[in-house]
Amino acid sequence: MTRNDGRLNFNLLDEDPLPQDECGVFGVWAPGEEVSKLAYYGLYALQHRGQESAGIAASDGKSIRVYKDLGLVSQVFDESTLNSLTGHIAVGHCRYSTTGASQWSNAQPTLGDTPHGTVALGHNGNLTNSADLRDRIIERHGRADFGELNQGNTTDTALVTALLKEQPGDSLEDQAMALLPTLEGAFCLVFMNENTLYAARDPHGVRPLVLGRLASGWVVASEQSALATVGASVIREIEPGELIAIDSDGVRSHRFAAATPSRCVFEYVYLARPDANINGRSVYESRVEMGRQLAREDTHDADIVIPVPESGTPAAVGYAEASGLPFAQGFIKNAYVGRTFIEPSQTLRQLGIRLKLNVQDHVVRGKRVVVVDDSIVRGNTQRAIVRMLKEAGAAEIHVKISSPPVKWPCFYGIDFASRAELIANGATMDEITQAVGADSLAYISEDGMIAATAQPRSTLCTACFSGVYPIKLPPESRRGKMLLETPAESADSQNAGGGCDPGPDAEFELDEIPLAEAKK
């Protein structure tokens, strides 16, 4: 269920953030329509993919106007702002930072000039050769500070926008075809000049990107939910290694690289909305099947199965079905508590998860409870959930996780905790179980998770679980979220809690046992 601010889920503990996808992208070409409002509603449906900033650029065929700011889509835009973004083409973006700090100058779409008009560009994913792209700009100009780079933008998206200007070609289309083969990593790009909308997907197809049809035009978006929200029918996915162009001449498709699929399996586990469909497979059905498979692999004698809402619900449905145990709603989530800009007092901070989630005591009291969630990152959320269930009188608590242990960082567009903070990194199953306080703990196997997606193993990226990275990584000194920041900017961003390293959990969990202590 979509929350009132457009997000499917929020962090149950602010100090234990969920894995975050970098961005959602949306583009529309529709003469005669209010394209900025279509982009607004499309981004609203994609809000779960990025909640730090939002922006929309629109063109009337003569000029491009852009408005962007920090905040949720509903906070950034109002009626008057959208009415000022007139035209027949629009590009929209909602961001969570995986390259560059969370600051206004890094909001998208980015703007740049080219010999073939102004370009506005939004990007979902993460390039792995950003250092090389920056070096290419420095070699040509002796510096790396023109365009939005000169205005403080420190994202790989700004590098792409700047490099488009440098490419040979008689059109922006030709320039894109020259640049795209040189980009490495994960990228879904939606961009435009004054008259044409473009969309491109990296050869590995790491992140999803779909094409839809309106009665009066065309739409491209990260997920089908955005198409459904604006009344567009799904035509197909943009293929890995494909560039499409949309204008008054229709839709044109170009192949800039051969497809070598490595789709992100975590899209099926958690990132995408349940109503998404990726490579012909329903995300919801994949998650239900993960729950079924989890029950086949590890079933406990218990009285009820409950989910951690909302992302654990489909897997809990599947677990209950396969185990024969009754499904129950053991938690009630407050849909009106999300990100807050009011600093809580120490008393409220100690309440933590209770501000957002409450146990139904009469459902769990005296029961042996199986509680199903999609993943464990640091483990603090699960520890708080187990504690709440115990206080509510649950007799036993068996935690079941519908993905394997997360042990490795992602370099393709998901912001996990650092590897040192991942609870499954270097800890045994018994140690993790003791740390979260459960009577038992089980993860689905990697084979079981992959089988649930109905995708060939060779076409999926499982790096965060397996440590096997399908796209070559640069040396450690030439990668990282703050790669393009100056040293001072990087330090300031980290001190401000810029998204990649939220800091220790000790302030919230004053009475918790650290994992290091649990190992003793």
PDB file of C-alpha atoms in Angstrom, residues 13-16 346 349-350 378 380 383 387 421 502-515:
ATOM      1  CA  LEU A  13      14.616   3.177  13.190  1.00  0.00           C
ATOM      2  CA  ASP A  14      16.193   6.388  11.915  1.00  0.00           C
ATOM      3  CA  GLU A  15      19.564   5.067  13.096  1.00  0.00           C
ATOM      4  CA  ASP A  16      19.113   1.822  11.109  1.00  0.00           C
ATOM      5  CA  GLN A 346      15.977  11.515  24.675  1.00  0.00           C
ATOM      6  CA  ARG A 349      14.393   8.583  21.051  1.00  0.00           C
ATOM      7  CA  GLN A 350      14.375   5.659  23.465  1.00  0.00           C
ATOM      8  CA  ARG A 378      22.727  -3.784  10.899  1.00  0.00           C
ATOM      9  CA  ASN A 380      19.051  -3.039  15.185  1.00  0.00           C
ATOM     10  CA  ARG A 383      16.470  -6.445  17.759  1.00  0.00           C
ATOM     11  CA  ARG A 387      12.094  -6.909  22.172  1.00  0.00           C
ATOM     12  CA  GLU A 421      28.419  -2.239   9.916  1.00  0.00           C
ATOM     13  CA  PRO A 502      24.563   7.398   9.263  1.00  0.00           C
ATOM     14  CA  GLY A 503      26.714   6.830  12.321  1.00  0.00           C
ATOM     15  CA  PRO A 504      26.563   4.559  15.376  1.00  0.00           C
ATOM     16  CA  ASP A 505      23.373   3.257  16.911  1.00  0.00           C
ATOM     17  CA  ALA A 506      24.453   3.566  20.519  1.00  0.00           C
ATOM     18  CA  GLU A 507      22.553   6.791  21.139  1.00  0.00           C
ATOM     19  CA  PHE A 508      19.227   5.094  20.441  1.00  0.00           C
ATOM     20  CA  GLU A 509      19.904   1.663  21.876  1.00  0.00           C
ATOM     21  CA  LEU A 510      21.272   2.581  25.270  1.00  0.00           C
ATOM     22  CA  ASP A 511      20.260  -0.742  26.732  1.00  0.00           C
ATOM     23  CA  GLU A 512      21.268  -2.953  23.815  1.00  0.00           C
ATOM     24  CA  ILE A 513      24.063  -5.509  23.760  1.00  0.00           C
ATOM     25  CA  PRO A 514      26.523  -4.690  20.958  1.00  0.00           C
ATOM     26  CA  LEU A 515      27.373  -7.506  18.571  1.00  0.00           C
TER      27      LEU A 515
END
